[in-house]
PDB file of C-alpha atoms in Angstrom:
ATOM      1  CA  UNK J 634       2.529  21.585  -3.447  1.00  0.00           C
ATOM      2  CA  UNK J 635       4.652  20.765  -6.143  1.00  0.00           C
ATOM      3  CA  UNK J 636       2.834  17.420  -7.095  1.00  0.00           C
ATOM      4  CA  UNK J 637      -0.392  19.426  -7.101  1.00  0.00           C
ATOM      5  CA  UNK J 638       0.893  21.427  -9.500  1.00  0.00           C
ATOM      6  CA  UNK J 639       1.805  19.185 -11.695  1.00  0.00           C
ATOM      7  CA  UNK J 640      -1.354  16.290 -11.166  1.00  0.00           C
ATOM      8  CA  UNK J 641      -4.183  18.886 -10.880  1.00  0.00           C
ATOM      9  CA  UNK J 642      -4.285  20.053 -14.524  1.00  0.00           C
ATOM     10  CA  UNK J 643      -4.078  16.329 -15.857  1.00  0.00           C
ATOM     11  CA  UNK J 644      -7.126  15.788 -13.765  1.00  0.00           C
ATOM     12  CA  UNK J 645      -9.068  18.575 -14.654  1.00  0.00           C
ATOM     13  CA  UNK J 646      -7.800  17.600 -18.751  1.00  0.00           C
ATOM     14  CA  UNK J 647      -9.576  14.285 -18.267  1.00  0.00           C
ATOM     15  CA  UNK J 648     -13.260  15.914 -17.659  1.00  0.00           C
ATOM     16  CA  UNK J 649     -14.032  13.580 -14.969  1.00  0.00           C
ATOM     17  CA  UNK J 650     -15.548  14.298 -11.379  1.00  0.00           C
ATOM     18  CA  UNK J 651     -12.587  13.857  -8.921  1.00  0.00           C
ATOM     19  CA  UNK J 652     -11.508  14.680  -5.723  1.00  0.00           C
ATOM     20  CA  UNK J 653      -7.918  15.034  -3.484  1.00  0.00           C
ATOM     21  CA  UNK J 654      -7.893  13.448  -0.360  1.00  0.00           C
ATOM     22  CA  UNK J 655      -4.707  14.449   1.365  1.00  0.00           C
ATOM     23  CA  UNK J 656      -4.248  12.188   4.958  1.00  0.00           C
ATOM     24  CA  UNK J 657      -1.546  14.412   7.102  1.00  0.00           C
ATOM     25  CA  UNK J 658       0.022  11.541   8.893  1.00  0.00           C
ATOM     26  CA  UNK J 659       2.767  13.961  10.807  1.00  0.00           C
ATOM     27  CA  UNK J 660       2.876  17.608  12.033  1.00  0.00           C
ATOM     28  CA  UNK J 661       4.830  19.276   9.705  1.00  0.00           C
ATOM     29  CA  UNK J 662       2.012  22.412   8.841  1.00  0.00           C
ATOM     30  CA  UNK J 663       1.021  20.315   5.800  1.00  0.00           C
ATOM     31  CA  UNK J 664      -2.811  21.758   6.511  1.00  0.00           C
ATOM     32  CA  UNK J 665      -1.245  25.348   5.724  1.00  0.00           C
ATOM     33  CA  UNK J 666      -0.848  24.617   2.448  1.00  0.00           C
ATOM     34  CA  UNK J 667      -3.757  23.641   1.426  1.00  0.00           C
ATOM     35  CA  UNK J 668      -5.939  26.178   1.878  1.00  0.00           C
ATOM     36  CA  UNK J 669      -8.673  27.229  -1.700  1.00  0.00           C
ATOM     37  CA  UNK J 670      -7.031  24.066  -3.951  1.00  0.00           C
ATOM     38  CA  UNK J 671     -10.146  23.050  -5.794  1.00  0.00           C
ATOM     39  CA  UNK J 672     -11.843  19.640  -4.909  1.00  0.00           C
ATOM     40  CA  UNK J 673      -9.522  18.996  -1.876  1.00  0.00           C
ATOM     41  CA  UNK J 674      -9.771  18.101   1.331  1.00  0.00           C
ATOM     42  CA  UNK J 675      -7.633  16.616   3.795  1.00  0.00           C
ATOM     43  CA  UNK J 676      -8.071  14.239   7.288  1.00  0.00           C
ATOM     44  CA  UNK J 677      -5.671  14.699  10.135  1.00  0.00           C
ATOM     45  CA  UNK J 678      -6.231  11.909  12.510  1.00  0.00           C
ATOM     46  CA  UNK J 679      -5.355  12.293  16.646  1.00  0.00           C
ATOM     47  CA  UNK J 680      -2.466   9.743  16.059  1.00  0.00           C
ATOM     48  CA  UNK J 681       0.228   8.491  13.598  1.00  0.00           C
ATOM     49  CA  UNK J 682      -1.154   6.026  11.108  1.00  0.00           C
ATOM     50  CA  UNK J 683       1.873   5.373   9.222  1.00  0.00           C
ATOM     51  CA  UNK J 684       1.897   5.212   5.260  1.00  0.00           C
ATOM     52  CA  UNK J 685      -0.411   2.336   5.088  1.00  0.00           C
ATOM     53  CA  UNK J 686      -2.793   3.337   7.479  1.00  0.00           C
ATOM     54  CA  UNK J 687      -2.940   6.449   5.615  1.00  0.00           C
ATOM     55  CA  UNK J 688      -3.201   5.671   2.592  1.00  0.00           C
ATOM     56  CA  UNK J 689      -6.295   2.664   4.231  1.00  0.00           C
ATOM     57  CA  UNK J 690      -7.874   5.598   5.421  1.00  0.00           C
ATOM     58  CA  UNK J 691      -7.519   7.660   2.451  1.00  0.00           C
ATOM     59  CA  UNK J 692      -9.303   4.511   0.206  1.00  0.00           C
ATOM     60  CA  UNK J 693     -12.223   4.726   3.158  1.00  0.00           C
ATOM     61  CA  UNK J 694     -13.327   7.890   2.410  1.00  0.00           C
ATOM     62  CA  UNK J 695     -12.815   8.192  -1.590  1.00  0.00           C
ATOM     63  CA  UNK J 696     -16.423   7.982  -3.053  1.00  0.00           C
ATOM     64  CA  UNK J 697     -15.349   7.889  -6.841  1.00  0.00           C
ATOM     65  CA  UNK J 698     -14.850   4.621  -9.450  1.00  0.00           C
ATOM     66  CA  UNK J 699     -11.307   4.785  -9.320  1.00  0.00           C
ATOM     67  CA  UNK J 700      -8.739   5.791  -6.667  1.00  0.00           C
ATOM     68  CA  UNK J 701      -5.358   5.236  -6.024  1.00  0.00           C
ATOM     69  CA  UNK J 702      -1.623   7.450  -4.205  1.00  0.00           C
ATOM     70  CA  UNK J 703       1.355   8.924  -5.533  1.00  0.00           C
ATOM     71  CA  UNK J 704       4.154  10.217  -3.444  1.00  0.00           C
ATOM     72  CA  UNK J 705       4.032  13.835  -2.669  1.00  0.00           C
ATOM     73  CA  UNK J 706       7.504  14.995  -3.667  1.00  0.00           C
ATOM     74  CA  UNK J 707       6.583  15.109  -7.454  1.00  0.00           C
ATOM     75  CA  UNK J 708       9.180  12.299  -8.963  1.00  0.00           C
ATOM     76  CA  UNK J 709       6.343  11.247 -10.933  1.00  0.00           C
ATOM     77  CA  UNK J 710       6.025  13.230 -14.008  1.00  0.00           C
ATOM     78  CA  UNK J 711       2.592  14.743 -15.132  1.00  0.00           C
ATOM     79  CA  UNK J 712       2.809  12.305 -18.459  1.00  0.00           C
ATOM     80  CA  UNK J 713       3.405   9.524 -16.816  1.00  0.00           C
ATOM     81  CA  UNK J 714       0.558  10.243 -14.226  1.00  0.00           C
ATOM     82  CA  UNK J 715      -1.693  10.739 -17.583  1.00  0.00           C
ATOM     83  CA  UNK J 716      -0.661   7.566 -18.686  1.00  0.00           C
ATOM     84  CA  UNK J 717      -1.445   5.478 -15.398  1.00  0.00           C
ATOM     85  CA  UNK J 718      -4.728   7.120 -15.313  1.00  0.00           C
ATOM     86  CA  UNK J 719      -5.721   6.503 -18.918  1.00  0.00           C
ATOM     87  CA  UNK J 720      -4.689   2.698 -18.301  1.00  0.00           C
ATOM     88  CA  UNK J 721      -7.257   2.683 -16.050  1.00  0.00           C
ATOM     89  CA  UNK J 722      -9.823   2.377 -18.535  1.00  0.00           C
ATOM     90  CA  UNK J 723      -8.947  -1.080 -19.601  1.00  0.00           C
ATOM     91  CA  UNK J 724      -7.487  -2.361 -15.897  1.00  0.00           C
ATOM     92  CA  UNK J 725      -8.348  -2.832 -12.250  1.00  0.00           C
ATOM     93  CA  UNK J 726      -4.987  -2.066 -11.046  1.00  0.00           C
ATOM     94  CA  UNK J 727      -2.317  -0.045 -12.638  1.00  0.00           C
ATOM     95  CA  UNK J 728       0.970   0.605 -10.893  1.00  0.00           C
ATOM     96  CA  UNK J 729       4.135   2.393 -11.754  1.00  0.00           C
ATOM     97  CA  UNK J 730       7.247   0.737 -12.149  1.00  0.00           C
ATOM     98  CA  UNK J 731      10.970   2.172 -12.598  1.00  0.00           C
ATOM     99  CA  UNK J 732      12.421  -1.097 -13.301  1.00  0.00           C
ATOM    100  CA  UNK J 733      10.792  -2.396 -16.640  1.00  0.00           C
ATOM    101  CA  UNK J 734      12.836  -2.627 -19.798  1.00  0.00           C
ATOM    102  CA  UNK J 735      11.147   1.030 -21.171  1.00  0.00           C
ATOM    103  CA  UNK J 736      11.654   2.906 -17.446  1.00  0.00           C
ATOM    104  CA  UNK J 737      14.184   5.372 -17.404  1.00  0.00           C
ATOM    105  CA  UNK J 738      15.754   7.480 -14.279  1.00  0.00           C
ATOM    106  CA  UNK J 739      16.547  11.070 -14.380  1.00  0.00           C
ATOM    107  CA  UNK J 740      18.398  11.114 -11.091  1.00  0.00           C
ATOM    108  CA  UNK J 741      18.946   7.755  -9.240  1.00  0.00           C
ATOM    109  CA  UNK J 742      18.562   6.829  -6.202  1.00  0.00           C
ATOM    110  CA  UNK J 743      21.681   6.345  -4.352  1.00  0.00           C
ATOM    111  CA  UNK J 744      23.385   2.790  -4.771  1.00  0.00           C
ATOM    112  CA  UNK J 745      22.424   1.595  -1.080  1.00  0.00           C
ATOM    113  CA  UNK J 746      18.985   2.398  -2.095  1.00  0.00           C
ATOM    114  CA  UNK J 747      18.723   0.179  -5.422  1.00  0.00           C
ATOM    115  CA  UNK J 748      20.521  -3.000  -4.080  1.00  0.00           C
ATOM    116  CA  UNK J 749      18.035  -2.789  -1.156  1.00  0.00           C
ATOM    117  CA  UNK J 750      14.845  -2.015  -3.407  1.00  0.00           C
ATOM    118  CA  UNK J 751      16.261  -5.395  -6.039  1.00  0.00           C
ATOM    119  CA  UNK J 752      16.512  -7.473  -2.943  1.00  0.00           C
ATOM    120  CA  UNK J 753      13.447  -6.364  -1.057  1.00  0.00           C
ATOM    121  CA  UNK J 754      11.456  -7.150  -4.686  1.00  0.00           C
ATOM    122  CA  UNK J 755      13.217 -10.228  -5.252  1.00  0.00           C
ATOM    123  CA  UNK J 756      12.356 -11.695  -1.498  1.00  0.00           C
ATOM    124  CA  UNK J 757       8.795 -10.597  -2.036  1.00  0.00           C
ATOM    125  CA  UNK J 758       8.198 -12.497  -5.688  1.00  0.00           C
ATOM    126  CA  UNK J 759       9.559 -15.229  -4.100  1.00  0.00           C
ATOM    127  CA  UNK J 760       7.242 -15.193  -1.139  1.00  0.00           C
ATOM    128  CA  UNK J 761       4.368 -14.451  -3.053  1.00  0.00           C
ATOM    129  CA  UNK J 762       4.719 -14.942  -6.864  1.00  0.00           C
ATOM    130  CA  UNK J 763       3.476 -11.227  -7.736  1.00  0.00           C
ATOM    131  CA  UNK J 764       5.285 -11.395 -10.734  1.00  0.00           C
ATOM    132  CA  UNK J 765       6.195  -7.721 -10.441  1.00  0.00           C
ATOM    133  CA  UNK J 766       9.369  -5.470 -11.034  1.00  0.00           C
ATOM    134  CA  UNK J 767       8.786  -2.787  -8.671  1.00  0.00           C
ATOM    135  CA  UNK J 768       6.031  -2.971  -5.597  1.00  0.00           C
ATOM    136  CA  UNK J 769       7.262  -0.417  -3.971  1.00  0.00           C
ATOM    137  CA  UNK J 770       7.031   2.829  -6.320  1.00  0.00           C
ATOM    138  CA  UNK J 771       5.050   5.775  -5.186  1.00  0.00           C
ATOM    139  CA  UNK J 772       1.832   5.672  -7.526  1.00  0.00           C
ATOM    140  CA  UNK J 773      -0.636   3.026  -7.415  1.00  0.00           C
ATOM    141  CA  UNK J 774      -4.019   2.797  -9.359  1.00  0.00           C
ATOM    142  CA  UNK J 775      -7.173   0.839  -8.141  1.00  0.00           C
ATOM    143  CA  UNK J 776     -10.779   0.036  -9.615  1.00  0.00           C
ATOM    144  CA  UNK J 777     -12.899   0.631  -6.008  1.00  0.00           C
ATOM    145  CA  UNK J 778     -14.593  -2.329  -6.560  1.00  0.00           C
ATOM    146  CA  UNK J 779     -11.382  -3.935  -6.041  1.00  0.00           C
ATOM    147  CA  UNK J 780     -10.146  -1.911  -2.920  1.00  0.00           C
ATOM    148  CA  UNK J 781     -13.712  -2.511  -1.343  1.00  0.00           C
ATOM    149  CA  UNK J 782     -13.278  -6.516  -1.507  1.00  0.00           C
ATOM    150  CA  UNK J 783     -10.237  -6.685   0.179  1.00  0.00           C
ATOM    151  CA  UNK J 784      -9.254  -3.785   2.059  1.00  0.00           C
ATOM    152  CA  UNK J 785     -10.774  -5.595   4.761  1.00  0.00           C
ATOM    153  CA  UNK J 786      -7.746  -7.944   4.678  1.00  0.00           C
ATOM    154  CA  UNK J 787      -4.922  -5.272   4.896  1.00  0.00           C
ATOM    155  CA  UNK J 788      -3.560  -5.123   8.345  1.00  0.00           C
ATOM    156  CA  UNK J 789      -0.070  -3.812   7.403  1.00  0.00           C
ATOM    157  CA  UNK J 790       0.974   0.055   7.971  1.00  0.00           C
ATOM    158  CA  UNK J 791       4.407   0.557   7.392  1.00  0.00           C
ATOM    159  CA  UNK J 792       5.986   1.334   3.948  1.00  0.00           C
ATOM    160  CA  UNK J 793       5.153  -2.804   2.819  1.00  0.00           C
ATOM    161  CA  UNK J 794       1.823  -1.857   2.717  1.00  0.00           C
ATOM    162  CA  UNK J 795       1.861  -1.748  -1.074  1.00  0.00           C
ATOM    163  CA  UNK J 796       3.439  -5.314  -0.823  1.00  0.00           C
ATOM    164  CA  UNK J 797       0.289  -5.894   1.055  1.00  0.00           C
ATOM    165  CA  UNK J 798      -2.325  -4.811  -0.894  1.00  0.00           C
ATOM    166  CA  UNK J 799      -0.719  -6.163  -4.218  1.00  0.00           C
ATOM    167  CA  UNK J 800      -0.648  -9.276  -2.605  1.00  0.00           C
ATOM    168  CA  UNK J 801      -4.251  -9.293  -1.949  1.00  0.00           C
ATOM    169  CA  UNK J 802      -5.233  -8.271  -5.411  1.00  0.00           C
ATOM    170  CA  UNK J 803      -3.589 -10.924  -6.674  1.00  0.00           C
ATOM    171  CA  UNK J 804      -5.205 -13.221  -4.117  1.00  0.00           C
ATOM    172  CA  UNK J 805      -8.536 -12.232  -5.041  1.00  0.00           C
ATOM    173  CA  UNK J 806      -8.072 -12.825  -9.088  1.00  0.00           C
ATOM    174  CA  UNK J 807      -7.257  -9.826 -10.284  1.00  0.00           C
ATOM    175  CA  UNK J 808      -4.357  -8.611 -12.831  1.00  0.00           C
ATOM    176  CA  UNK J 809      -2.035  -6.121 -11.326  1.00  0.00           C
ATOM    177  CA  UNK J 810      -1.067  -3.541 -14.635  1.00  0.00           C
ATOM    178  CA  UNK J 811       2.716  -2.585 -14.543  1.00  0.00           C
ATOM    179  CA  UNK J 812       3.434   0.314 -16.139  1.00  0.00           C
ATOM    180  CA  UNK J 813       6.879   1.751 -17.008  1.00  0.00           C
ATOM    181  CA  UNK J 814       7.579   5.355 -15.922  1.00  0.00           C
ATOM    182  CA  UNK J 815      10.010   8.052 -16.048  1.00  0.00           C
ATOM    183  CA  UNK J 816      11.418   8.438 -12.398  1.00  0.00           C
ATOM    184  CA  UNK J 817      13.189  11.820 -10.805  1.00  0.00           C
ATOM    185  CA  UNK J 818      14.198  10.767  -7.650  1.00  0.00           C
ATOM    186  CA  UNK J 819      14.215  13.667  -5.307  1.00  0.00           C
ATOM    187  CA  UNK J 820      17.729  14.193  -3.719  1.00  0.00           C
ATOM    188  CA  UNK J 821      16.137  15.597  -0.408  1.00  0.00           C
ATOM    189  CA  UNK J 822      13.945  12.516   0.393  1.00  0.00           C
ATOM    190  CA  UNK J 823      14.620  11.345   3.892  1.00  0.00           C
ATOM    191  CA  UNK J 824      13.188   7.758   3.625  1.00  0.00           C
ATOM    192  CA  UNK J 825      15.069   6.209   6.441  1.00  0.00           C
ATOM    193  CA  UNK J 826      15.957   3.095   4.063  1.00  0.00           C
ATOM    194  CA  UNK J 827      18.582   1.526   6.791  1.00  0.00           C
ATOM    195  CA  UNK J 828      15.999   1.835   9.509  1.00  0.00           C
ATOM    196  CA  UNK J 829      13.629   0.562   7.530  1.00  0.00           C
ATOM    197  CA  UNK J 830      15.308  -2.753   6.429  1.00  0.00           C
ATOM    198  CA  UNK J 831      14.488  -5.113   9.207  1.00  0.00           C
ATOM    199  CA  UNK J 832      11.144  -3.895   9.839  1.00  0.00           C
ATOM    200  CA  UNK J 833       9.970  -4.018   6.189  1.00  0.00           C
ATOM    201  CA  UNK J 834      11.636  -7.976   6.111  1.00  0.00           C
ATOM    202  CA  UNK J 835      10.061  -9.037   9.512  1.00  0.00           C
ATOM    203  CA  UNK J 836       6.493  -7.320   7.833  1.00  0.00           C
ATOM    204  CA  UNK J 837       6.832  -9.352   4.757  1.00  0.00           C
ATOM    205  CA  UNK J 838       7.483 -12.714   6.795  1.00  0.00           C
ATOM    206  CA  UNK J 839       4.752 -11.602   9.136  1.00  0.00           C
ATOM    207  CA  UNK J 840       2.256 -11.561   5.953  1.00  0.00           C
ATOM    208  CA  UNK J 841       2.997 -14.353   4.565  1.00  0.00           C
ATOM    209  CA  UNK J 842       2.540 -16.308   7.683  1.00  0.00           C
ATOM    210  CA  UNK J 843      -0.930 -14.312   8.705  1.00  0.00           C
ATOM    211  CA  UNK J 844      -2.355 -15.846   5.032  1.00  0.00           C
ATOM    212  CA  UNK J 845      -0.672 -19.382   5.332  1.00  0.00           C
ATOM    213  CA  UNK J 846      -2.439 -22.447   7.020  1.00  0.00           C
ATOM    214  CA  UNK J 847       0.257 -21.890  10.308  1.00  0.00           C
ATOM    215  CA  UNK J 848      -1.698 -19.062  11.347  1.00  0.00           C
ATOM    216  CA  UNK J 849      -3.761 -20.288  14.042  1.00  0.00           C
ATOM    217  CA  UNK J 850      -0.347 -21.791  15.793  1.00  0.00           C
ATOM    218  CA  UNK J 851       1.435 -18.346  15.993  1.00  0.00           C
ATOM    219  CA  UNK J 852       1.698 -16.889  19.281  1.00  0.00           C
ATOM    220  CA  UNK J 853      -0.164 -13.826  19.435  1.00  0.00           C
ATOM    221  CA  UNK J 854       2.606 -11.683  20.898  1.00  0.00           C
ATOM    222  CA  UNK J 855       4.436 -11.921  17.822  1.00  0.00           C
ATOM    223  CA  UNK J 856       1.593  -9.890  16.293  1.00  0.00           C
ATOM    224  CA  UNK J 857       2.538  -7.012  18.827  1.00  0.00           C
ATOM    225  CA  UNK J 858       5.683  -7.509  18.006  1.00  0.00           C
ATOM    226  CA  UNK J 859       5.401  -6.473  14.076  1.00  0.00           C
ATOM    227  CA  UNK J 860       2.948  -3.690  15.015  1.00  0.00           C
ATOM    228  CA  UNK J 861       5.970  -2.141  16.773  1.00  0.00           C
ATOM    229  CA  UNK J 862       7.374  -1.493  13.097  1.00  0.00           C
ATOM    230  CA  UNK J 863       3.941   0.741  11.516  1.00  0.00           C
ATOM    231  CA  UNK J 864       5.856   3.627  11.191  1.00  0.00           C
ATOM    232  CA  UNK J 865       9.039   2.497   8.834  1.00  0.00           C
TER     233      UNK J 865
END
């Protein structure tokens, strides 16, 4: 509720038609809460999805020009989720990153957490030539034009889904907007970043490979394999 709070007035500020589609990938009473908030409505699917599948499903039944996620717990603030959404005016994709020369932290993420997040970033720029600081924070931006072309093309469910997806804008010719932001991590988030290490790397490889000329000589049971890891 607390990222309502905050994102609902900026959207109501801008004039514009809009809607919140919230995608309850867990039981956890989310539904409860949601009860009378203007222009909202939310999909609870018979099985786990995982973040990308989601947020895929989330893009599949948005309706307006533009569309895009932010993590619920509210670390982005309500300027800096002005300032993605005015960007939008002049870009296709705008995403927010905490790692640009103008970003600033108000409460870190622990140490474990950064190292990881520099060498998760660093492996994927490498893999894929993005070009980007930061693919992985919580508030991403897209023209639909763009997500109709090539959400087609994204497979991937787990949390390197937005590795994913950037990829494939990229892929398709399109400029992918960083945008510096100030970040508040919250303290109670229970991202399980350990767990989440091998599956995210094996994900990344498994991309890479799926969009390379070796495709067709991969045995399929590899595929199952990575599908084993939607929910990190």
């Amino acid at each position: 509720m607390k990222s309502l709070n905050k994102y609902i007035p900026v959207l109501e500020s801008t004039g514009l038609k809009y809607e919140i589609i919230v995608v309850i990938d867990g039981e956890d009473g989310t539904e409860n809460l949601l009860n009378g908030i203007k222009n909202l409505s939310y999909y609870k699917p018979l099985m786990r999805l995982g973040k990308g599948g989601a947020v895929k499903r989330g893009f599949l039944l948005a309706k307006y020009s533009y569309m895009g996620y932010v993590d619920a717990d509210g670390s982005l603030s309500a300027k800096d989720f002005e300032n993605l959404l005015s960007s939008m005016k002049t870009n296709c994709c705008t995403i927010a990153s905490r790692y640009l020369k103008n970003s600033k932290w108000i409460n870190k993420e622990p140490l474990f957490n950064r190292i990881s997040s520099r060498g998760f970033n660093f492996l994927v720029n490498a893999l894929f030539r993005l070009h980007v600081k930061d693919t992985q924070c919580g508030a991403k931006f897209f023209n639909k034009k763009v997500i109709d072309k090539i959400l087609p093309a994204v497979y991937v469910r787990n949390r390197t889904f937005d590795v994913s997806i950037l990829y494939h804008v990229k892929r398709a010719g399109y400029k992918i907007n960083e945008v510096p932001v100030t970040w508040n991590h919250d303290k109670n988030s229970n991202m399980p970043i350990k767990a989440a290490i091998i599956p995210m790397f094996v994900t990344i490889l498994a991309i890479k490979i799926m969009n390379s000329r070796i495709k067709e000589y991969v045995p399929k049971f590899l595929y199952k394999v990575v599908s084993k890891f939607n929910f990190y």
